[in-house]
Short mmCIF file of C-alpha atoms and ligand atoms in Angstrom, two decimals:
data_model
loop_
_atom_site.label_atom_id
_atom_site.label_comp_id
_atom_site.label_asym_id
_atom_site.label_seq_id
_atom_site.Cartn_x
_atom_site.Cartn_y
_atom_site.Cartn_z
CA UNK A 803 11.36 100.99 -3.73
CA UNK A 804 11.42 100.73 0.13
CA UNK A 805 9.01 99.01 1.87
CA UNK A 806 8.26 100.11 5.25
CA UNK A 807 5.25 98.56 7.51
CA UNK A 808 4.26 100.43 10.53
CA UNK A 809 2.23 98.58 13.05
CA UNK A 810 -0.27 100.81 14.81
CA UNK A 811 -1.87 104.12 12.42
CA UNK A 812 -1.83 106.96 15.88
CA UNK A 813 0.01 109.42 15.79
CA UNK A 814 2.91 107.90 15.67
CA UNK A 815 1.71 105.60 12.70
CA UNK A 816 0.12 107.56 10.56
CA UNK A 817 2.13 110.90 10.39
CA UNK A 818 5.41 108.69 9.56
CA UNK A 819 3.63 106.71 6.61
CA UNK A 820 2.86 110.44 5.59
CA UNK A 821 6.77 110.91 5.65
CA UNK A 822 7.51 107.91 3.79
CA UNK A 823 5.06 107.88 0.80
CA UNK A 824 6.61 111.65 0.50
CA UNK A 825 9.78 110.21 0.61
CA UNK A 826 8.61 107.17 -1.86
CA UNK A 827 8.80 104.51 0.18
CA UNK A 828 5.55 101.16 -0.12
CA UNK A 829 3.89 102.26 2.57
CA UNK A 830 1.52 99.31 4.74
CA UNK A 831 0.06 100.93 8.34
CA UNK A 832 -1.38 97.56 10.06
CA UNK A 833 -4.18 99.13 12.66
CA UNK A 834 -6.76 97.85 14.87
CA UNK A 835 -9.24 99.93 15.51
CA UNK A 836 -9.40 103.12 12.61
CA UNK A 837 -6.61 105.22 11.80
CA UNK A 838 -5.77 108.32 14.24
CA UNK A 839 -5.15 105.39 17.43
CA UNK A 840 -5.82 105.90 20.66
CA UNK A 841 -5.14 109.54 20.28
CA UNK A 842 -7.66 110.17 17.69
CA UNK A 843 -10.72 107.50 19.00
CA UNK A 844 -10.51 107.72 23.17
CA UNK A 845 -7.68 109.92 25.04
CA UNK A 846 -6.52 113.05 23.26
CA UNK A 847 -9.09 114.13 20.53
CA UNK A 848 -12.02 113.17 22.88
CA UNK A 849 -10.92 114.99 26.28
CA UNK A 850 -10.23 118.08 24.46
CA UNK A 851 -14.16 117.72 23.01
CA UNK A 852 -15.04 117.19 26.02
CA UNK A 853 -13.03 119.89 27.66
CA UNK A 854 -14.17 122.44 25.08
CA UNK A 855 -17.87 122.38 26.53
CA UNK A 856 -15.84 122.50 30.10
CA UNK A 857 -14.72 125.30 28.92
CA UNK A 858 -17.68 127.47 27.76
CA UNK A 859 -19.34 126.40 30.93
CA UNK A 860 -16.77 128.50 33.44
CA UNK A 861 -16.88 131.60 31.43
CA UNK A 862 -20.76 131.43 31.10
CA UNK A 863 -20.88 130.13 34.94
CA UNK A 864 -18.37 132.87 35.68
CA UNK A 865 -19.96 135.58 33.29
CA UNK A 866 -21.72 138.09 35.67
CA UNK A 867 -19.03 139.80 36.83
CA UNK A 868 -18.93 141.34 32.92
CA UNK A 869 -22.87 142.04 33.00
CA UNK A 870 -24.52 138.84 32.43
CA UNK A 871 -27.48 138.52 33.41
CA UNK A 872 -28.91 135.55 33.17
CA UNK A 873 -32.54 137.25 33.62
CA UNK A 874 -35.25 134.54 34.38
CA UNK A 875 -33.00 133.57 36.82
CA UNK A 876 -32.15 134.14 40.99
CA UNK A 877 -28.21 133.63 42.37
CA UNK A 878 -24.79 132.52 40.10
CA UNK A 879 -25.07 131.24 37.11
CA UNK A 880 -23.43 128.30 37.31
CA UNK A 881 -26.68 127.41 39.06
CA UNK A 882 -28.33 128.10 36.02
CA UNK A 883 -27.10 126.53 33.46
CA UNK A 884 -26.65 122.54 32.73
CA UNK A 885 -24.97 120.41 30.25
CA UNK A 886 -26.67 117.56 27.93
CA UNK A 887 -24.42 114.65 29.06
CA UNK A 888 -26.08 112.37 26.15
CA UNK A 889 -25.54 115.49 23.93
CA UNK A 890 -21.98 116.48 24.54
CA UNK A 891 -20.57 112.83 24.32
CA UNK A 892 -22.66 111.83 21.32
CA UNK A 893 -20.74 114.89 19.90
CA UNK A 894 -17.23 113.78 21.52
CA UNK A 895 -17.70 110.46 19.26
CA UNK A 896 -18.88 111.65 16.08
CA UNK A 897 -15.43 114.11 16.41
CA UNK A 898 -13.42 111.01 17.08
CA UNK A 899 -15.60 109.68 13.93
CA UNK A 900 -14.98 111.65 11.39
CA UNK A 901 -10.89 112.81 12.68
CA UNK A 902 -10.17 109.31 11.98
CA UNK A 903 -12.10 108.89 8.67
CA UNK A 904 -10.39 112.42 7.30
CA UNK A 905 -6.58 110.65 8.48
CA UNK A 906 -7.93 107.31 6.32
CA UNK A 907 -9.33 109.72 3.53
CA UNK A 908 -5.45 111.66 3.84
CA UNK A 909 -3.41 108.41 3.98
CA UNK A 910 -5.10 106.60 1.29
CA UNK A 911 -4.76 109.95 -1.07
CA UNK A 912 -0.83 109.38 0.00
CA UNK A 913 -1.02 106.05 -1.04
CA UNK A 914 -0.84 104.68 1.99
CA UNK A 915 -2.19 101.28 2.44
CA UNK A 916 -3.88 100.45 5.42
CA UNK A 917 -4.44 97.21 6.79
CA UNK A 918 -7.59 96.06 9.96
CA UNK A 919 -5.62 94.43 11.75
CA UNK A 920 -3.50 92.44 14.66
CA UNK A 921 0.17 93.23 13.59
CA UNK A 922 2.93 91.15 14.63
CA UNK A 923 6.98 91.02 13.93
CA UNK A 924 8.05 87.92 12.63
CA UNK A 925 11.07 86.02 11.03
CA UNK A 926 12.91 87.70 7.93
CA UNK A 927 11.76 91.30 8.52
CA UNK A 928 8.36 90.65 8.34
CA UNK A 929 4.81 91.37 10.03
CA UNK A 930 2.42 89.31 10.24
CA UNK A 931 -1.71 90.78 10.64
CA UNK A 932 -4.23 88.89 11.79
CA UNK A 933 -6.99 89.75 9.67
CA UNK A 934 -11.00 90.39 11.24
CA UNK A 935 -12.01 86.69 9.95
CA UNK A 936 -8.57 85.44 11.52
CA UNK A 937 -6.58 84.98 8.17
CA UNK A 938 -3.59 86.18 8.44
CA UNK A 939 -1.08 88.48 5.67
CA UNK A 940 2.39 88.43 5.39
CA UNK A 941 3.87 91.85 4.47
CA UNK A 942 7.52 92.12 3.63
CA UNK A 943 9.66 95.03 4.53
CA UNK A 944 12.75 96.59 4.24
CA UNK A 945 11.91 98.86 7.82
CA UNK A 946 9.29 98.31 9.74
CA UNK A 947 8.20 101.02 12.52
CA UNK A 948 6.51 99.90 16.10
CA UNK A 949 3.91 102.56 16.97
CA UNK A 950 1.35 100.31 19.10
CA UNK A 951 0.88 102.94 21.36
CA UNK A 952 -0.39 102.54 25.35
CA UNK A 953 -3.98 101.62 27.66
CA UNK A 954 -5.16 102.99 31.10
CA UNK A 955 -3.19 100.58 33.72
CA UNK A 956 -6.14 99.33 35.42
CA UNK A 957 -5.76 97.39 39.01
CA UNK A 958 -6.55 93.79 40.15
CA UNK A 959 -8.31 95.70 43.35
CA UNK A 960 -9.91 98.15 41.28
CA UNK A 961 -11.39 97.15 38.26
CA UNK A 962 -13.03 98.89 35.47
CA UNK A 963 -16.86 97.90 34.91
CA UNK A 964 -17.33 100.66 32.38
CA UNK A 965 -21.04 101.81 33.92
CA UNK A 966 -19.68 103.18 37.05
CA UNK A 967 -15.53 102.29 37.49
CA UNK A 968 -14.52 104.15 34.49
CA UNK A 969 -11.17 104.20 32.35
CA UNK A 970 -10.54 107.09 30.00
CA UNK A 971 -11.33 105.46 27.50
CA UNK A 972 -15.73 104.75 28.66
CA UNK A 973 -16.25 107.85 30.19
CA UNK A 974 -17.79 109.01 26.40
CA UNK A 975 -20.76 106.61 27.02
CA UNK A 976 -22.18 107.99 29.89
CA UNK A 977 -25.64 109.80 29.05
CA UNK A 978 -26.76 111.07 32.68
CA UNK A 979 -24.67 113.80 34.57
CA UNK A 980 -23.05 111.82 37.33
CA UNK A 981 -24.10 112.65 40.65
CA UNK A 982 -20.83 112.43 42.66
CA UNK A 983 -17.68 111.77 40.82
CA UNK A 984 -14.37 110.78 41.72
CA UNK A 985 -11.42 110.81 39.91
CA UNK A 986 -8.25 108.81 40.98
CA UNK A 987 -5.01 110.07 40.00
CA UNK A 988 -3.12 113.90 39.99
CA UNK A 989 -1.46 113.19 37.28
CA UNK A 990 -2.31 115.10 33.79
CA UNK A 991 -5.30 112.90 32.78
CA UNK A 992 -6.68 112.82 36.02
CA UNK A 993 -6.68 116.83 36.53
CA UNK A 994 -7.73 117.48 33.14
CA UNK A 995 -10.90 114.96 34.19
CA UNK A 996 -11.81 116.32 37.16
CA UNK A 997 -11.85 119.88 36.24
CA UNK A 998 -13.98 119.34 33.36
CA UNK A 999 -16.40 117.51 35.02
CA UNK A 1000 -16.07 119.99 37.88
CA UNK A 1001 -16.97 122.59 35.07
CA UNK A 1002 -19.87 120.84 33.59
CA UNK A 1003 -21.30 121.33 37.18
CA UNK A 1004 -20.66 117.60 38.31
CA UNK A 1005 -19.09 117.41 42.02
CA UNK A 1006 -15.65 116.01 41.54
CA UNK A 1007 -13.27 114.34 44.34
CA UNK A 1008 -9.85 114.29 43.32
CA UNK A 1009 -7.57 111.39 45.33
CA UNK A 1010 -4.16 112.21 44.93
CA UNK A 1011 -0.95 109.68 46.44
CA UNK A 1012 0.86 112.95 45.91
CA UNK A 1013 1.55 116.04 48.19
CA UNK A 1014 0.27 118.39 45.14
CA UNK A 1015 -1.84 117.61 41.97
CA UNK A 1016 0.39 117.70 38.89
CA UNK A 1017 2.90 116.48 40.79
CA UNK A 1018 5.22 116.78 37.65
CA UNK A 1019 4.76 120.47 36.58
CA UNK A 1020 6.17 123.94 37.53
CA UNK A 1021 5.39 123.62 41.67
CA UNK A 1022 3.99 127.20 41.30
CA UNK A 1023 1.81 126.08 38.40
CA UNK A 1024 0.48 123.31 40.44
CA UNK A 1025 -0.35 126.08 43.26
CA UNK A 1026 -2.34 127.46 41.07
CA UNK A 1027 -4.41 125.26 39.69
CA UNK A 1028 -5.40 123.64 43.20
CA UNK A 1029 -6.02 127.43 44.47
CA UNK A 1030 -8.38 127.78 41.72
CA UNK A 1031 -10.17 124.28 41.52
CA UNK A 1032 -11.05 124.54 45.75
CA UNK A 1033 -12.06 127.81 45.34
CA UNK A 1034 -14.75 126.16 42.91
CA UNK A 1035 -15.68 123.82 45.00
CA UNK A 1036 -13.43 120.77 44.19
CA UNK A 1037 -12.58 118.32 46.65
CA UNK A 1038 -8.63 117.38 46.71
CA UNK A 1039 -7.78 114.69 48.62
CA UNK A 1040 -3.64 114.69 48.78
CA UNK A 1041 -1.31 112.20 50.51
CA UNK A 1042 -4.07 110.00 50.00
CA UNK A 1043 -3.06 106.60 48.31
CA UNK A 1044 -6.29 104.26 46.44
CA UNK A 1045 -6.41 100.86 47.58
CA UNK A 1046 -9.39 99.48 46.02
CA UNK A 1047 -12.51 100.40 44.23
CA UNK A 1048 -15.68 98.37 44.34
CA UNK A 1049 -19.07 99.33 43.49
CA UNK A 1050 -22.37 98.58 45.15
CA UNK A 1051 -25.95 99.34 43.31
CA UNK A 1052 -25.29 102.52 42.63
CA UNK A 1053 -22.75 103.19 44.60
CA UNK A 1054 -18.91 103.72 44.14
CA UNK A 1055 -16.24 102.98 47.10
CA UNK A 1056 -12.90 104.12 47.27
CA UNK A 1057 -11.05 103.00 50.04
CA UNK A 1058 -7.27 104.29 50.76
CA UNK A 1059 -4.92 102.51 52.14
CA UNK A 1060 -4.71 104.27 55.24
CA UNK A 1061 -8.72 102.73 55.83
CA UNK A 1062 -10.43 106.11 54.81
CA UNK A 1063 -13.23 105.59 52.20
CA UNK A 1064 -14.55 107.85 49.94
CA UNK A 1065 -17.90 107.30 48.01
CA UNK A 1066 -19.50 108.40 45.28
CA UNK A 1067 -22.32 107.87 42.10
CA UNK A 1068 -18.89 107.26 39.74
CA UNK A 1069 -15.14 106.85 39.79
CA UNK A 1070 -12.55 107.38 36.95
CA UNK A 1071 -9.33 105.85 36.94
CA UNK A 1072 -6.37 107.47 35.96
CA UNK A 1073 -3.48 105.35 37.21
CA UNK A 1074 -1.24 106.04 34.17
CA UNK A 1075 -0.51 103.52 31.08
CA UNK A 1076 0.66 100.70 30.46
CA UNK A 1077 2.57 100.10 26.89
CA UNK A 1078 1.47 97.73 24.19
CA UNK A 1079 4.06 95.72 23.29
CA UNK A 1080 2.77 92.30 24.24
CA UNK A 1081 2.50 89.51 21.97
CA UNK A 1082 4.08 91.29 19.01
CA UNK A 1083 7.19 89.66 18.74
CA UNK A 1084 9.10 91.70 20.78
CA UNK A 1085 12.37 89.96 22.14
CA UNK A 1086 12.16 86.78 19.39
CA UNK A 1087 12.94 89.66 16.97
CA UNK A 1088 15.89 91.24 19.03
CA UNK A 1089 13.42 94.15 20.29
CA UNK A 1090 14.78 95.39 23.63
CA UNK A 1091 12.19 96.60 26.00
CA UNK A 1092 12.27 97.92 30.21
CA UNK A 1093 11.23 96.92 32.42
CA UNK A 1094 7.59 98.26 32.30
CA UNK A 1095 7.46 96.20 28.77
CA UNK A 1096 8.59 99.95 27.12
CA UNK A 1097 10.48 99.95 23.97
CA UNK A 1098 14.13 101.25 24.06
CA UNK A 1099 14.92 103.66 21.29
CA UNK A 1100 17.91 106.31 20.58
CA UNK A 1101 16.85 109.86 19.54
CA UNK A 1102 16.69 109.20 15.99
CA UNK A 1103 13.70 106.57 17.08
CA UNK A 1104 16.00 102.63 16.00
CA UNK A 1105 15.24 99.76 18.13
CA UNK A 1106 17.80 97.17 19.09
CA UNK A 1107 16.84 95.10 16.17
CA UNK A 1108 18.31 96.26 12.96
CA UNK A 1109 15.56 98.09 10.28
CA UNK A 1110 13.18 98.01 13.65
CA UNK A 1111 12.06 101.52 14.71
CA UNK A 1112 9.69 102.74 17.26
CA UNK A 1113 7.63 105.23 17.94
CA UNK A 1114 4.90 106.97 20.62
CA UNK A 1115 3.07 105.83 23.72
CA UNK A 1116 4.74 102.41 23.34
CA UNK A 1117 8.58 103.68 24.06
CA UNK A 1118 7.28 105.80 26.81
CA UNK A 1119 9.68 108.61 26.33
CA UNK A 1120 7.33 111.51 26.76
CA UNK A 1121 3.87 109.82 26.27
CA UNK A 1122 2.74 113.06 24.04
CA UNK A 1123 0.74 113.11 20.60
CA UNK A 1124 3.22 115.46 19.55
CA UNK A 1125 6.47 113.42 20.45
CA UNK A 1126 5.00 110.48 19.16
CA UNK A 1127 4.36 112.21 15.52
CA UNK A 1128 8.13 113.74 16.24
CA UNK A 1129 9.14 110.26 16.81
CA UNK A 1130 7.75 108.34 13.82
CA UNK A 1131 8.57 111.30 10.91
CA UNK A 1132 12.80 110.73 12.66
CA UNK A 1133 12.28 107.10 12.33
CA UNK A 1134 11.60 107.74 8.10
CA UNK A 1135 13.51 110.79 7.48
CA UNK A 1136 16.53 108.49 9.37
CA UNK A 1137 15.36 105.23 7.83
CA UNK A 1138 15.34 107.00 4.23
CA UNK A 1139 18.09 109.67 3.73
CA UNK A 1140 16.79 112.74 4.47
CA UNK A 1141 18.02 115.14 6.61
CA UNK A 1142 17.19 114.24 10.40
CA UNK A 1143 18.21 116.28 13.30
CA UNK A 1144 17.64 113.80 16.96
CA UNK A 1145 14.64 113.82 18.74
CA UNK A 1146 14.98 117.59 21.53
CA UNK A 1147 12.82 116.63 24.56
CA UNK A 1148 14.24 120.60 25.62
CA UNK A 1149 12.26 121.31 22.22
CA UNK A 1150 8.50 120.17 23.22
CA UNK A 1151 6.24 122.14 24.82
CA UNK A 1152 3.00 120.80 26.26
CA UNK A 1153 0.03 121.69 27.64
CA UNK A 1154 -2.59 120.38 30.65
CA UNK A 1155 -5.71 121.40 30.08
CA UNK A 1156 -6.79 122.21 32.75
CA UNK A 1157 -8.98 125.36 33.84
CA UNK A 1158 -6.72 127.38 34.23
CA UNK A 1159 -4.39 125.49 31.96
CA UNK A 1160 -0.50 125.11 32.00
CA UNK A 1161 1.60 125.67 29.35
CA UNK A 1162 5.87 124.68 29.29
CA UNK A 1163 8.49 124.13 27.10
CA UNK A 1164 12.32 124.07 27.73
CA UNK A 1165 14.40 123.55 30.67
CA UNK A 1166 12.22 123.55 33.99
CA UNK A 1167 12.46 125.58 37.62
CA UNK A 1168 12.69 121.92 39.46
CA UNK A 1169 15.65 121.67 37.22
CA UNK A 1170 17.61 124.71 37.94
CA UNK A 1171 16.47 124.33 41.85
CA UNK A 1172 18.34 121.05 41.46
CA UNK A 1173 21.77 122.50 39.74
CA UNK A 1174 20.86 120.96 36.25
CA UNK A 1175 20.87 124.43 34.56
CA UNK A 1176 21.94 127.57 35.14
CA UNK A 1177 19.15 129.52 35.00
CA UNK A 1178 17.46 133.22 35.82
CA UNK A 1179 13.81 133.16 36.30
CA UNK A 1180 10.98 136.18 36.18
CA UNK A 1181 7.53 135.68 37.48
CA UNK A 1182 5.01 137.49 35.79
CA UNK A 1183 1.34 137.20 37.54
CA UNK A 1184 -1.24 137.78 34.43
CA UNK A 1185 -3.78 139.79 36.95
CA UNK A 1186 -1.96 143.44 35.78
CA UNK A 1187 -2.55 142.31 32.24
CA UNK A 1188 -4.70 144.82 30.89
CA UNK A 1189 -6.63 142.31 28.55
CA UNK A 1190 -6.75 139.63 31.34
CA UNK A 1191 -8.84 142.98 34.03
CA UNK A 1192 -11.42 143.44 30.34
CA UNK A 1193 -11.69 139.35 30.40
CA UNK A 1194 -11.90 139.25 34.24
CA UNK A 1195 -9.40 136.75 34.34
CA UNK A 1196 -7.19 136.90 37.96
CA UNK A 1197 -4.80 133.38 37.95
CA UNK A 1198 -2.35 133.05 36.36
CA UNK A 1199 1.43 133.68 35.57
CA UNK A 1200 4.17 133.85 33.02
CA UNK A 1201 7.52 133.17 34.11
CA UNK A 1202 10.37 132.91 31.49
CA UNK A 1203 14.58 130.89 32.44
CA UNK A 1204 17.15 132.91 30.58
CA UNK A 1205 20.87 131.55 30.65
CA UNK A 1206 22.29 134.11 33.04
CA UNK A 1207 25.26 136.37 30.69
CA UNK A 1208 24.01 135.14 27.19
CA UNK A 1209 20.60 135.70 28.36
CA UNK A 1210 18.94 133.02 26.32
CA UNK A 1211 16.17 131.87 27.14
CA UNK A 1212 16.18 128.35 27.75
CA UNK A 1213 12.41 127.33 29.04
CA UNK A 1214 9.25 128.86 30.00
CA UNK A 1215 5.84 128.28 31.76
CA UNK A 1216 2.16 129.73 31.16
CA UNK A 1217 -0.46 129.99 33.08
CA UNK A 1218 -3.88 131.33 31.99
CA UNK A 1219 -6.62 130.61 30.00
CA UNK A 1220 -5.76 129.66 26.24
CA UNK A 1221 -2.25 128.36 27.31
CA UNK A 1222 -1.82 126.61 25.35
CA UNK A 1223 -1.07 129.39 22.39
CA UNK A 1224 0.54 131.39 24.66
CA UNK A 1225 3.43 129.42 24.56
CA UNK A 1226 3.82 129.43 21.07
CA UNK A 1227 5.94 132.72 21.12
CA UNK A 1228 8.51 130.37 24.07
CA UNK A 1229 8.23 127.98 22.26
CA UNK A 1230 10.16 129.72 19.60
CA UNK A 1231 12.44 131.44 21.21
CA UNK A 1232 13.52 128.30 23.02
CA UNK A 1233 14.05 126.59 19.35
CA UNK A 1234 15.96 129.44 17.61
CA UNK A 1235 17.86 130.13 21.05
CA UNK A 1236 16.56 133.88 21.13
CA UNK A 1237 17.22 135.90 23.71
CA UNK A 1238 14.79 137.49 26.34
CA UNK A 1239 15.70 141.10 24.31
CA UNK A 1240 15.23 140.00 20.93
CA UNK A 1241 11.82 138.31 21.99
CA UNK A 1242 11.09 141.78 24.15
CA UNK A 1243 11.35 143.81 20.88
CA UNK A 1244 8.39 141.63 18.95
CA UNK A 1245 5.81 143.88 18.74
CA UNK A 1246 2.62 142.15 20.61
CA UNK A 1247 -1.03 143.33 20.15
CA UNK A 1248 -2.37 145.81 22.98
CA UNK A 1249 -4.12 144.40 24.83
CA UNK A 1250 -3.48 141.05 25.03
CA UNK A 1251 -2.02 138.49 26.54
CA UNK A 1252 0.42 138.04 25.41
CA UNK A 1253 1.71 141.34 26.61
CA UNK A 1254 2.93 139.68 29.29
CA UNK A 1255 5.44 137.85 27.84
CA UNK A 1256 6.55 140.63 26.03
CA UNK A 1257 6.83 142.32 29.36
CA UNK A 1258 8.36 139.43 31.23
CA UNK A 1259 11.41 139.15 28.85
CA UNK A 1260 11.50 143.02 29.44
CA UNK A 1261 12.64 142.21 32.85
CA UNK A 1262 15.17 140.34 32.45
CA UNK A 1263 16.97 142.71 30.45
CA UNK A 1264 20.39 143.54 32.03
CA UNK A 1265 22.75 146.33 31.18
C1 LIG B 1445 -6.84 111.22 28.20
C2 LIG B 1445 -5.87 111.78 27.68
C3 LIG B 1445 -5.91 112.62 26.97
C4 LIG B 1445 -4.73 113.00 25.91
N1 LIG B 1445 -4.73 114.38 25.58
C5 LIG B 1445 -3.15 114.46 25.41
C6 LIG B 1445 -3.32 116.45 24.15
O1 LIG B 1445 -3.56 117.40 24.58
N2 LIG B 1445 -1.53 115.60 23.63
C7 LIG B 1445 -0.96 115.89 23.22
O2 LIG B 1445 -0.14 115.31 22.77
N3 LIG B 1445 -0.96 114.15 23.95
C8 LIG B 1445 -1.96 113.63 24.86
N4 LIG B 1445 -2.32 112.22 24.95
C9 LIG B 1445 -1.57 111.74 24.98
C10 LIG B 1445 -1.49 111.24 23.59
O3 LIG B 1445 -2.72 110.53 23.40
C11 LIG B 1445 -0.48 109.74 22.59
O4 LIG B 1445 0.72 110.17 23.47
C12 LIG B 1445 -0.24 109.20 21.73
O5 LIG B 1445 -2.22 108.74 21.75
C13 LIG B 1445 0.41 108.47 21.72
O6 LIG B 1445 0.60 107.96 20.06
P1 LIG B 1445 0.67 106.58 19.48
O7 LIG B 1445 0.70 106.34 18.21
O8 LIG B 1445 2.11 106.39 20.23
O9 LIG B 1445 -0.31 105.25 19.82
P2 LIG B 1445 -1.80 105.53 20.30
O10 LIG B 1445 -2.31 106.83 19.55
O11 LIG B 1445 -2.71 104.69 21.47
O12 LIG B 1445 -1.67 104.70 19.32
C14 LIG B 1445 -1.41 103.19 18.83
C15 LIG B 1445 -2.71 101.91 18.02
O13 LIG B 1445 -1.64 101.33 17.75
C16 LIG B 1445 -3.12 99.96 17.62
N5 LIG B 1445 -2.51 98.89 18.09
C17 LIG B 1445 -1.83 97.77 19.26
N6 LIG B 1445 -1.11 97.29 19.23
C18 LIG B 1445 -1.55 97.19 17.91
C19 LIG B 1445 -0.85 95.28 16.78
N7 LIG B 1445 -0.31 95.00 17.70
N8 LIG B 1445 -1.12 95.79 16.49
C20 LIG B 1445 -2.23 96.73 15.11
N9 LIG B 1445 -2.22 97.85 15.58
C21 LIG B 1445 -2.05 98.02 17.32
C22 LIG B 1445 -3.55 100.82 18.59
O14 LIG B 1445 -4.98 99.94 18.84
C23 LIG B 1445 -3.62 102.00 18.16
O15 LIG B 1445 -4.83 102.46 17.38
C24 LIG B 1445 -3.34 112.31 26.00
C25 LIG B 1445 -3.87 110.49 26.64
C26 LIG B 1445 -4.88 110.27 27.11
C27 LIG B 1445 -4.38 109.08 28.07
#
């Protein structure tokens, strides 16, 4: 029986474990923190649980237009509802712990052995696990998967203290609502936290070193987000590079490189991630890494060392739970001889869970503008959609990219409430190379937001 040893129990690791067990291998997962990884315990699941509360707050605070009257209070509903952050965070932590237990139970049902400890590669295709009591266990393997994830990047001049200067892993220990929050970093993580805490009624300043928020996303989409966020009261400081973050008593000061300072009661650092690849024995095992420490892999998750695969954030390919899981599955399909398609990043759909959400799949407008691909583009504002009008939704759009000539859909962007759900038909079209006409042919419910996707496809009809 093939023996597979997996280091790291996040989505890259545990999804691979399921596949390997299904294909008849003897599987051991070595994990330090509890299965589910950062995805379940500190990153993806907790942040989206927090955002679920934020979404409800946004809906309630904007419900006056729909005839909701908070009878005992005067003025804007937003000023009359408030969040119990202690309760929210307790729910977040419980939900994450429960999710981790569910994953552990499923692994157990599949016959996967989970070893609590820190793993490292050792000579002769073995993994040595250092257990919590300090003892070591050596695990022999026919294949090894490294899926150790990544951790928040911090700077010497901006050290988290866990109380007021926080990484995204530490925010769930807050039980009092911050008076004023500064979020440093306007990538996906920074934008999501800034948007969520603003919705929870907290004054937020977003410090962005770039000229717009979400510099990696569709420019029209980030423009909508910035417009909505500032309309709701967020202060966005663009082209403002943080130099240091310091704390004195209850006050946190962010000093910018041009000398300006921003003060608040709390600061979240969202400065990107560093891979958990130090002290793993990679070099001795012949596993190549790049300058930033990310493990180099090919499209079937092979590293430079025979029999050693890597998946997820430690490879830095596209730091998403869904991609980590797919890389892990692909590694096992490849090693155990099952049918396998190499990872295709042009089929990955992803979402920024801000308000409004921004979902994308396939080729981007930037790639079209830079001549990487030829495509026609149509953009349809959601404001004209009947369902959107009923729900009081004005911000957002649907954008589709098609190949000229064939009409095949090669990408799309949806900005709006629940864009993460709305992107799926576009994602299927991209994965299956459907044409705009084929997408337009399928019935959509009337009235529905998805009607705008079909309408955008109809506008791309060519005679
Ligand atoms: C705030 C935030 C929100 C996010 N939201 C989303 C989202 O909505 N959707 C999405 O798709 N992605 C999201 N992501 C990204 C997602 O969390 C990661 O892409 C995903 O966690 C990667 O999975 P992984 O298996 O590579 O690593 P991880 O989930 O980090 O798991 C790796 C595990 O390995 C353990 N480990 C490390 N070293 C060792 C060792 N030597 N021995 C044993 N165990 C070890 C770690 O402790 C960890 O438990 C988010 C990220 C952040 C920061």
